[in-house]
């Protein structure tokens, strides 16, 4: 089947059926990271590659920031399982016209974030390539039971950390280069796009306290990633547009109709999780402890309801597309995003 029809996630599902597995795989293909048993314990393993001109553009990305982000996106997947990162294997495809100093800067970027989280870079591979390819594989500890995407139940609350849509707006600024955007707004959005913050402390505490029943990190847009939780957990979701956490920069720039970036813009790397209603107080306490904003944005409903977003008057909002998919043809949303600013 053509990939443009099947889509990225349809392809993964087809490949999953062929992929060999073993009784030591506790969580396999279909979650943020795999959780596997070893004779000496268990580990989390994840890989998230970055390809030039698909995930990044060297015209507006420094080698340092690229290294930082390559590690950040993988850390985010370990955070989404409630794990603790430990070892990084980094494989590179490098065009021959590159200078070694560019790759050293990339490693400096990785190093700056790795030191914050006690991650050691322990190996990798290098090959000649047409464009720059960065392929990290991150291995982490699972001291608490990892939080999969499949544990959400009807009536549970839905939460998100931080703010949504900033990264997509930052990318929009890089592409469109509008002149009238204030420096501080642009600086905030660009930082969020270039150096996302993996929410490791929140993820780990949610696992330790057994508070989250399902969790995912938002890499492809809130609705797309919420869709993965809903599918894995066999629930639907009711989201209140009013409760979506938006930064001041986002509110200033995106204006009244700008919720689409928060709903479907990718690369926020915030955590989206579900928790029992009776645990609301405990989630608030956790928020105060980690000093990361955590917003309750909706609730899980019956699967047949699907995912519904309500505006402040209680009317269902129509949204164009759900988020990023590598293969599906350009959706009306992506067209809208290139014209909206
Ligand atoms: P995330 O956005 O959290 O990184 P992805 O959407 O990239 O997750 O992948 C979804 C699931 O599919 C993950 O469990 C991932 O390991 C798995 N996956 C992705 N690509 C492949 C592949 N080529 N072969 C096997 N599994 C894959
Ligand atoms: Mg993920």
Short mmCIF file of C-alpha atoms and ligand atoms in Angstrom, two decimals:
data_model
loop_
_atom_site.label_atom_id
_atom_site.label_comp_id
_atom_site.label_asym_id
_atom_site.label_seq_id
_atom_site.Cartn_x
_atom_site.Cartn_y
_atom_site.Cartn_z
CA UNK A 1 0.00 0.00 0.00
CA UNK A 2 1.24 3.52 -0.79
CA UNK A 3 2.72 5.16 2.30
CA UNK A 4 0.84 8.37 1.56
CA UNK A 5 -2.39 6.41 2.18
CA UNK A 6 -1.15 4.14 4.92
CA UNK A 7 0.54 6.90 6.94
CA UNK A 8 3.43 6.58 9.37
CA UNK A 9 1.42 4.82 12.06
CA UNK A 10 -0.26 2.41 9.66
CA UNK A 11 3.21 1.45 8.44
CA UNK A 12 4.50 0.89 11.99
CA UNK A 13 1.49 -1.34 12.68
CA UNK A 14 2.21 -3.45 9.56
CA UNK A 15 5.90 -3.78 10.49
CA UNK A 16 5.04 -4.61 14.10
CA UNK A 17 3.24 -7.76 12.95
CA UNK A 18 6.45 -9.01 11.28
CA UNK A 19 8.89 -7.88 13.96
CA UNK A 20 10.22 -10.75 16.10
CA UNK A 21 9.48 -10.51 19.80
CA UNK A 22 10.27 -12.48 22.97
CA UNK A 23 8.81 -13.13 26.43
CA UNK A 24 11.39 -10.67 27.79
CA UNK A 25 9.67 -7.77 26.00
CA UNK A 26 7.37 -6.22 28.58
CA UNK A 27 6.42 -3.21 26.45
CA UNK A 28 7.36 -3.42 22.78
CA UNK A 29 6.61 -1.50 19.57
CA UNK A 30 3.85 1.08 20.05
CA UNK A 31 4.95 3.03 23.12
CA UNK A 32 7.42 5.86 23.77
CA UNK A 33 10.18 3.44 24.70
CA UNK A 34 10.50 -0.32 24.91
CA UNK A 35 10.68 -1.92 28.36
CA UNK A 36 12.67 -5.11 28.31
CA UNK A 37 13.68 -7.66 30.90
CA UNK A 38 17.28 -8.74 31.31
CA UNK A 39 18.67 -11.34 33.68
CA UNK A 40 20.07 -8.49 35.77
CA UNK A 41 16.99 -6.23 35.83
CA UNK A 42 15.05 -4.27 33.21
CA UNK A 43 15.80 -1.38 30.85
CA UNK A 44 14.02 1.21 28.77
CA UNK A 45 15.25 1.66 25.19
CA UNK A 46 14.26 4.33 22.68
CA UNK A 47 15.43 5.71 19.34
CA UNK A 48 14.29 8.91 17.64
CA UNK A 49 16.24 9.97 14.57
CA UNK A 50 16.75 13.45 13.11
CA UNK A 51 17.30 13.87 9.39
CA UNK A 52 18.49 17.04 7.65
CA UNK A 53 15.77 18.80 5.64
CA UNK A 54 13.10 16.62 7.27
CA UNK A 55 13.55 17.35 10.99
CA UNK A 56 15.94 20.28 10.79
CA UNK A 57 17.38 22.82 8.42
CA UNK A 58 21.04 23.75 8.79
CA UNK A 59 20.34 27.26 7.42
CA UNK A 60 18.72 28.19 10.73
CA UNK A 61 19.95 25.54 13.17
CA UNK A 62 23.34 25.67 14.88
CA UNK A 63 25.28 22.42 15.34
CA UNK A 64 25.22 22.96 19.12
CA UNK A 65 21.43 23.33 19.26
CA UNK A 66 21.00 20.35 16.97
CA UNK A 67 23.01 18.14 19.32
CA UNK A 68 21.04 19.46 22.28
CA UNK A 69 17.72 18.74 20.58
CA UNK A 70 18.76 15.28 19.34
CA UNK A 71 19.31 14.24 22.94
CA UNK A 72 16.30 16.19 24.29
CA UNK A 73 13.78 14.40 22.07
CA UNK A 74 15.12 11.01 23.15
CA UNK A 75 15.17 12.02 26.82
CA UNK A 76 11.56 13.04 26.39
CA UNK A 77 10.61 9.47 25.40
CA UNK A 78 12.29 8.10 28.53
CA UNK A 79 10.46 10.78 30.57
CA UNK A 80 7.17 9.63 29.02
CA UNK A 81 7.72 6.15 30.49
CA UNK A 82 8.66 7.53 33.91
CA UNK A 83 12.25 6.30 33.49
CA UNK A 84 15.72 7.63 34.25
CA UNK A 85 18.10 8.03 31.27
CA UNK A 86 21.56 6.46 31.45
CA UNK A 87 23.44 5.65 28.24
CA UNK A 88 23.44 7.09 24.74
CA UNK A 89 24.65 5.42 21.54
CA UNK A 90 24.93 7.98 18.75
CA UNK A 91 25.14 7.01 15.08
CA UNK A 92 25.80 9.62 12.42
CA UNK A 93 25.50 9.84 8.64
CA UNK A 94 27.75 12.72 7.54
CA UNK A 95 28.21 14.37 4.11
CA UNK A 96 31.91 14.60 3.07
CA UNK A 97 31.83 18.42 2.79
CA UNK A 98 31.33 18.74 6.58
CA UNK A 99 34.09 20.05 8.81
CA UNK A 100 34.98 18.15 11.99
CA UNK A 101 34.36 21.32 14.03
CA UNK A 102 30.63 21.12 13.12
CA UNK A 103 30.41 17.65 14.63
CA UNK A 104 32.41 18.68 17.66
CA UNK A 105 29.89 21.47 18.24
CA UNK A 106 27.08 18.95 17.85
CA UNK A 107 28.75 16.85 20.56
CA UNK A 108 29.13 19.95 22.76
CA UNK A 109 25.37 20.48 22.48
CA UNK A 110 24.72 16.87 23.46
CA UNK A 111 27.24 17.13 26.29
CA UNK A 112 25.61 20.24 27.77
CA UNK A 113 22.27 18.44 28.22
CA UNK A 114 23.74 15.01 28.97
CA UNK A 115 25.64 16.40 31.97
CA UNK A 116 22.39 17.72 33.45
CA UNK A 117 20.86 14.27 33.37
CA UNK A 118 23.88 12.04 34.04
CA UNK A 119 23.80 10.52 30.57
CA UNK A 120 27.02 8.94 29.24
CA UNK A 121 27.65 8.72 25.50
CA UNK A 122 29.13 5.25 25.13
CA UNK A 123 29.39 4.57 21.40
CA UNK A 124 27.81 4.79 17.98
CA UNK A 125 28.62 4.50 14.31
CA UNK A 126 29.56 6.85 11.46
CA UNK A 127 28.90 6.59 7.75
CA UNK A 128 29.14 8.80 4.71
CA UNK A 129 25.69 10.18 3.80
CA UNK A 130 24.00 12.56 1.35
CA UNK A 131 22.61 14.74 4.14
CA UNK A 132 23.25 14.84 7.87
CA UNK A 133 21.57 12.01 9.77
CA UNK A 134 21.58 11.86 13.57
CA UNK A 135 20.39 8.58 15.03
CA UNK A 136 20.54 8.38 18.83
CA UNK A 137 19.54 5.33 20.83
CA UNK A 138 18.97 6.01 24.51
CA UNK A 139 18.93 3.42 27.27
CA UNK A 140 17.42 4.14 30.65
CA UNK A 141 16.65 2.68 34.06
CA UNK A 142 13.12 1.72 35.04
CA UNK A 143 13.15 1.93 38.84
CA UNK A 144 9.35 2.16 38.95
CA UNK A 145 6.77 0.41 36.80
CA UNK A 146 6.92 2.28 33.44
CA UNK A 147 3.79 4.14 32.39
CA UNK A 148 2.47 2.86 29.08
CA UNK A 149 -0.01 4.53 26.75
CA UNK A 150 -2.68 1.94 27.47
CA UNK A 151 -3.83 2.43 31.07
CA UNK A 152 -6.33 5.30 30.74
CA UNK A 153 -9.93 4.65 31.84
CA UNK A 154 -13.23 6.47 31.27
CA UNK A 155 -13.74 9.44 33.67
CA UNK A 156 -10.06 9.89 34.37
CA UNK A 157 -8.59 13.38 34.01
CA UNK A 158 -6.24 14.41 31.21
CA UNK A 159 -3.27 16.65 32.03
CA UNK A 160 -0.46 18.31 30.14
CA UNK A 161 2.82 19.84 31.42
CA UNK A 162 4.18 23.26 30.40
CA UNK A 163 2.62 25.14 27.47
CA UNK A 164 1.55 23.98 24.02
CA UNK A 165 2.20 25.21 20.50
CA UNK A 166 5.27 27.35 21.18
CA UNK A 167 7.63 25.15 19.21
CA UNK A 168 5.36 25.07 16.14
CA UNK A 169 5.07 28.86 16.27
CA UNK A 170 8.86 29.11 16.64
CA UNK A 171 9.31 27.00 13.51
CA UNK A 172 6.76 29.17 11.75
CA UNK A 173 8.86 32.24 12.58
CA UNK A 174 11.98 30.58 11.18
CA UNK A 175 10.20 29.77 7.94
CA UNK A 176 8.20 32.95 7.42
CA UNK A 177 10.61 35.50 8.96
CA UNK A 178 7.87 38.04 9.74
CA UNK A 179 9.28 41.50 10.54
CA UNK A 180 6.81 42.78 13.11
CA UNK A 181 7.28 40.17 15.83
CA UNK A 182 8.83 41.58 19.01
CA UNK A 183 12.27 40.31 19.98
CA UNK A 184 11.23 38.85 23.32
CA UNK A 185 8.30 36.94 21.82
CA UNK A 186 10.48 35.57 19.04
CA UNK A 187 13.25 34.65 21.50
CA UNK A 188 10.85 32.65 23.68
CA UNK A 189 9.30 30.74 20.80
CA UNK A 190 12.63 30.03 19.09
CA UNK A 191 14.13 28.74 22.32
CA UNK A 192 11.20 26.38 22.79
CA UNK A 193 11.67 25.13 19.24
CA UNK A 194 15.44 24.78 19.39
CA UNK A 195 15.92 23.58 22.95
CA UNK A 196 12.86 21.73 24.22
CA UNK A 197 12.89 20.73 27.90
CA UNK A 198 12.44 17.01 28.49
CA UNK A 199 10.20 16.65 31.56
CA UNK A 200 12.21 13.96 33.27
CA UNK A 201 11.53 14.98 36.88
CA UNK A 202 7.76 15.06 36.29
CA UNK A 203 7.78 11.71 34.48
CA UNK A 204 9.83 10.02 37.16
CA UNK A 205 7.66 11.34 40.01
CA UNK A 206 4.44 10.36 38.24
CA UNK A 207 5.80 6.81 37.96
CA UNK A 208 7.12 6.75 41.51
CA UNK A 209 3.85 8.00 42.96
CA UNK A 210 1.86 5.72 40.61
CA UNK A 211 -0.20 8.78 39.68
CA UNK A 212 -0.32 8.56 35.88
CA UNK A 213 -2.40 5.74 34.42
CA UNK A 214 -1.23 6.45 30.84
CA UNK A 215 1.39 8.80 29.46
CA UNK A 216 3.00 9.97 26.20
CA UNK A 217 5.22 12.87 25.24
CA UNK A 218 3.82 15.35 22.73
CA UNK A 219 6.10 15.17 19.73
CA UNK A 220 3.57 15.17 16.89
CA UNK A 221 0.90 17.51 18.26
CA UNK A 222 -1.55 17.21 21.19
CA UNK A 223 -4.39 15.65 19.20
CA UNK A 224 -2.19 13.17 17.36
CA UNK A 225 -0.49 12.00 20.55
CA UNK A 226 -3.72 12.01 22.57
CA UNK A 227 -5.03 9.80 19.76
CA UNK A 228 -2.29 7.27 20.55
CA UNK A 229 -3.32 7.15 24.23
CA UNK A 230 -7.00 6.85 23.27
CA UNK A 231 -6.32 4.03 20.81
CA UNK A 232 -4.04 2.11 23.18
CA UNK A 233 -6.40 2.62 26.16
CA UNK A 234 -9.65 2.18 24.17
CA UNK A 235 -11.13 5.46 25.42
CA UNK A 236 -12.24 8.74 23.87
CA UNK A 237 -11.35 12.22 25.13
CA UNK A 238 -13.12 15.49 25.80
CA UNK A 239 -10.72 18.43 25.70
CA UNK A 240 -11.55 21.95 26.84
CA UNK A 241 -9.96 24.48 24.50
CA UNK A 242 -10.11 27.10 27.24
CA UNK A 243 -7.88 25.04 29.50
CA UNK A 244 -5.07 24.56 27.00
CA UNK A 245 -1.95 26.09 28.56
CA UNK A 246 -0.64 28.84 26.29
CA UNK A 247 2.44 31.00 26.86
CA UNK A 248 2.20 34.79 26.84
CA UNK A 249 4.25 34.79 23.64
CA UNK A 250 1.82 32.34 22.07
CA UNK A 251 -1.23 34.42 23.05
CA UNK A 252 0.33 37.59 21.65
CA UNK A 253 1.33 36.07 18.36
CA UNK A 254 -1.33 33.53 17.49
CA UNK A 255 -4.30 35.78 18.29
CA UNK A 256 -7.90 34.71 18.77
CA UNK A 257 -8.03 31.88 16.25
CA UNK A 258 -4.66 30.50 16.98
CA UNK A 259 -5.47 27.41 19.03
CA UNK A 260 -4.60 25.18 16.09
CA UNK A 261 -0.89 25.39 16.93
CA UNK A 262 -1.54 24.26 20.50
CA UNK A 263 -3.83 21.45 19.31
CA UNK A 264 -1.82 20.11 16.43
CA UNK A 265 1.60 21.77 16.31
CA UNK A 266 4.44 19.33 16.98
CA UNK A 267 7.69 19.22 18.93
CA UNK A 268 6.51 20.59 22.28
CA UNK A 269 7.96 17.58 24.12
CA UNK A 270 5.59 18.17 27.01
CA UNK A 271 4.05 15.21 28.85
CA UNK A 272 0.41 14.29 28.32
CA UNK A 273 -0.97 11.96 30.97
CA UNK A 274 -4.15 10.65 32.53
CA UNK A 275 -4.86 10.30 36.25
CA UNK A 276 -7.76 9.28 38.48
CA UNK A 277 -10.18 12.00 39.56
CA UNK A 278 -9.57 11.17 43.19
CA UNK A 279 -5.88 11.99 42.72
CA UNK A 280 -6.39 15.66 41.74
CA UNK A 281 -4.91 16.93 45.01
CA UNK A 282 -1.89 14.68 44.64
CA UNK A 283 -1.25 15.97 41.10
CA UNK A 284 -1.40 19.54 42.47
CA UNK A 285 1.09 18.64 45.18
CA UNK A 286 3.40 17.07 42.62
CA UNK A 287 3.18 20.21 40.50
CA UNK A 288 4.31 22.35 43.43
CA UNK A 289 7.20 20.00 44.07
CA UNK A 290 8.58 19.94 40.53
CA UNK A 291 7.75 23.60 39.80
CA UNK A 292 6.52 22.74 36.31
CA UNK A 293 3.01 23.90 35.40
CA UNK A 294 0.58 21.00 35.03
CA UNK A 295 -2.84 21.80 33.50
CA UNK A 296 -5.95 19.68 33.56
CA UNK A 297 -7.24 19.95 30.00
CA UNK A 298 -10.00 17.36 29.81
CA UNK A 299 -11.32 13.93 30.66
CA UNK A 300 -11.46 10.44 29.22
CA UNK A 301 -14.85 9.41 27.81
CA UNK A 302 -16.21 6.34 26.01
CA UNK A 303 -14.20 5.30 22.96
CA UNK A 304 -17.12 5.80 20.57
CA UNK A 305 -17.18 9.53 21.39
CA UNK A 306 -13.75 9.90 19.75
CA UNK A 307 -11.72 13.00 20.56
CA UNK A 308 -13.82 16.14 20.94
CA UNK A 309 -12.50 19.64 21.61
CA UNK A 310 -14.99 22.07 23.19
CA UNK A 311 -14.71 25.87 23.02
CA UNK A 312 -15.63 28.17 25.94
CA UNK A 313 -19.35 28.05 24.99
CA UNK A 314 -19.33 24.26 25.00
CA UNK A 315 -19.47 23.93 21.21
CA UNK A 316 -17.35 21.34 19.45
CA UNK A 317 -14.41 22.91 17.66
CA UNK A 318 -13.55 21.60 14.24
CA UNK A 319 -9.85 21.18 13.74
CA UNK A 320 -8.02 20.55 10.53
CA UNK A 321 -5.81 17.49 10.79
CA UNK A 322 -4.53 15.98 14.02
CA UNK A 323 -0.82 16.59 13.84
CA UNK A 324 2.35 15.38 12.21
CA UNK A 325 2.59 12.21 10.12
CA UNK A 326 5.70 11.65 8.01
CA UNK A 327 3.94 10.12 5.02
CA UNK A 328 0.35 11.27 4.79
CA UNK A 329 -0.19 13.97 2.17
CA UNK A 330 -0.25 17.61 3.21
CA UNK A 331 -3.37 18.13 5.28
CA UNK A 332 -5.49 21.29 5.13
CA UNK A 333 -3.91 22.11 8.50
CA UNK A 334 -0.35 22.29 7.21
CA UNK A 335 -1.57 24.53 4.40
CA UNK A 336 -3.34 26.69 6.98
CA UNK A 337 -0.19 26.87 9.10
CA UNK A 338 1.85 28.22 6.23
CA UNK A 339 -0.58 31.05 5.61
CA UNK A 340 -1.77 31.98 9.08
CA UNK A 341 0.91 34.39 10.24
P1 LIG B 1 7.64 8.55 19.47
O1 LIG B 1 6.98 9.69 18.75
O2 LIG B 1 7.25 8.41 20.89
O3 LIG B 1 9.13 8.53 19.29
P2 LIG B 1 7.01 6.99 17.21
O4 LIG B 1 5.72 7.57 16.76
O5 LIG B 1 8.26 7.40 16.54
O6 LIG B 1 7.13 7.23 18.79
O7 LIG B 1 6.94 5.43 17.16
C1 LIG B 1 5.84 4.74 17.69
C2 LIG B 1 6.27 3.33 18.05
O8 LIG B 1 6.69 2.63 16.90
C3 LIG B 1 7.45 3.27 19.02
O9 LIG B 1 7.23 2.21 19.91
C4 LIG B 1 8.64 2.98 18.12
O10 LIG B 1 9.67 2.28 18.81
C5 LIG B 1 8.01 2.11 17.06
N1 LIG B 1 8.71 2.21 15.76
C6 LIG B 1 8.93 3.33 15.02
N2 LIG B 1 9.62 3.04 13.90
C7 LIG B 1 9.86 1.70 13.94
C8 LIG B 1 10.53 0.78 13.08
N3 LIG B 1 11.12 1.18 11.95
N4 LIG B 1 10.55 -0.53 13.43
C9 LIG B 1 9.98 -0.93 14.59
N5 LIG B 1 9.33 -0.13 15.45
C10 LIG B 1 9.26 1.17 15.13
MG1 LIG B 2 7.21 9.72 22.40
#
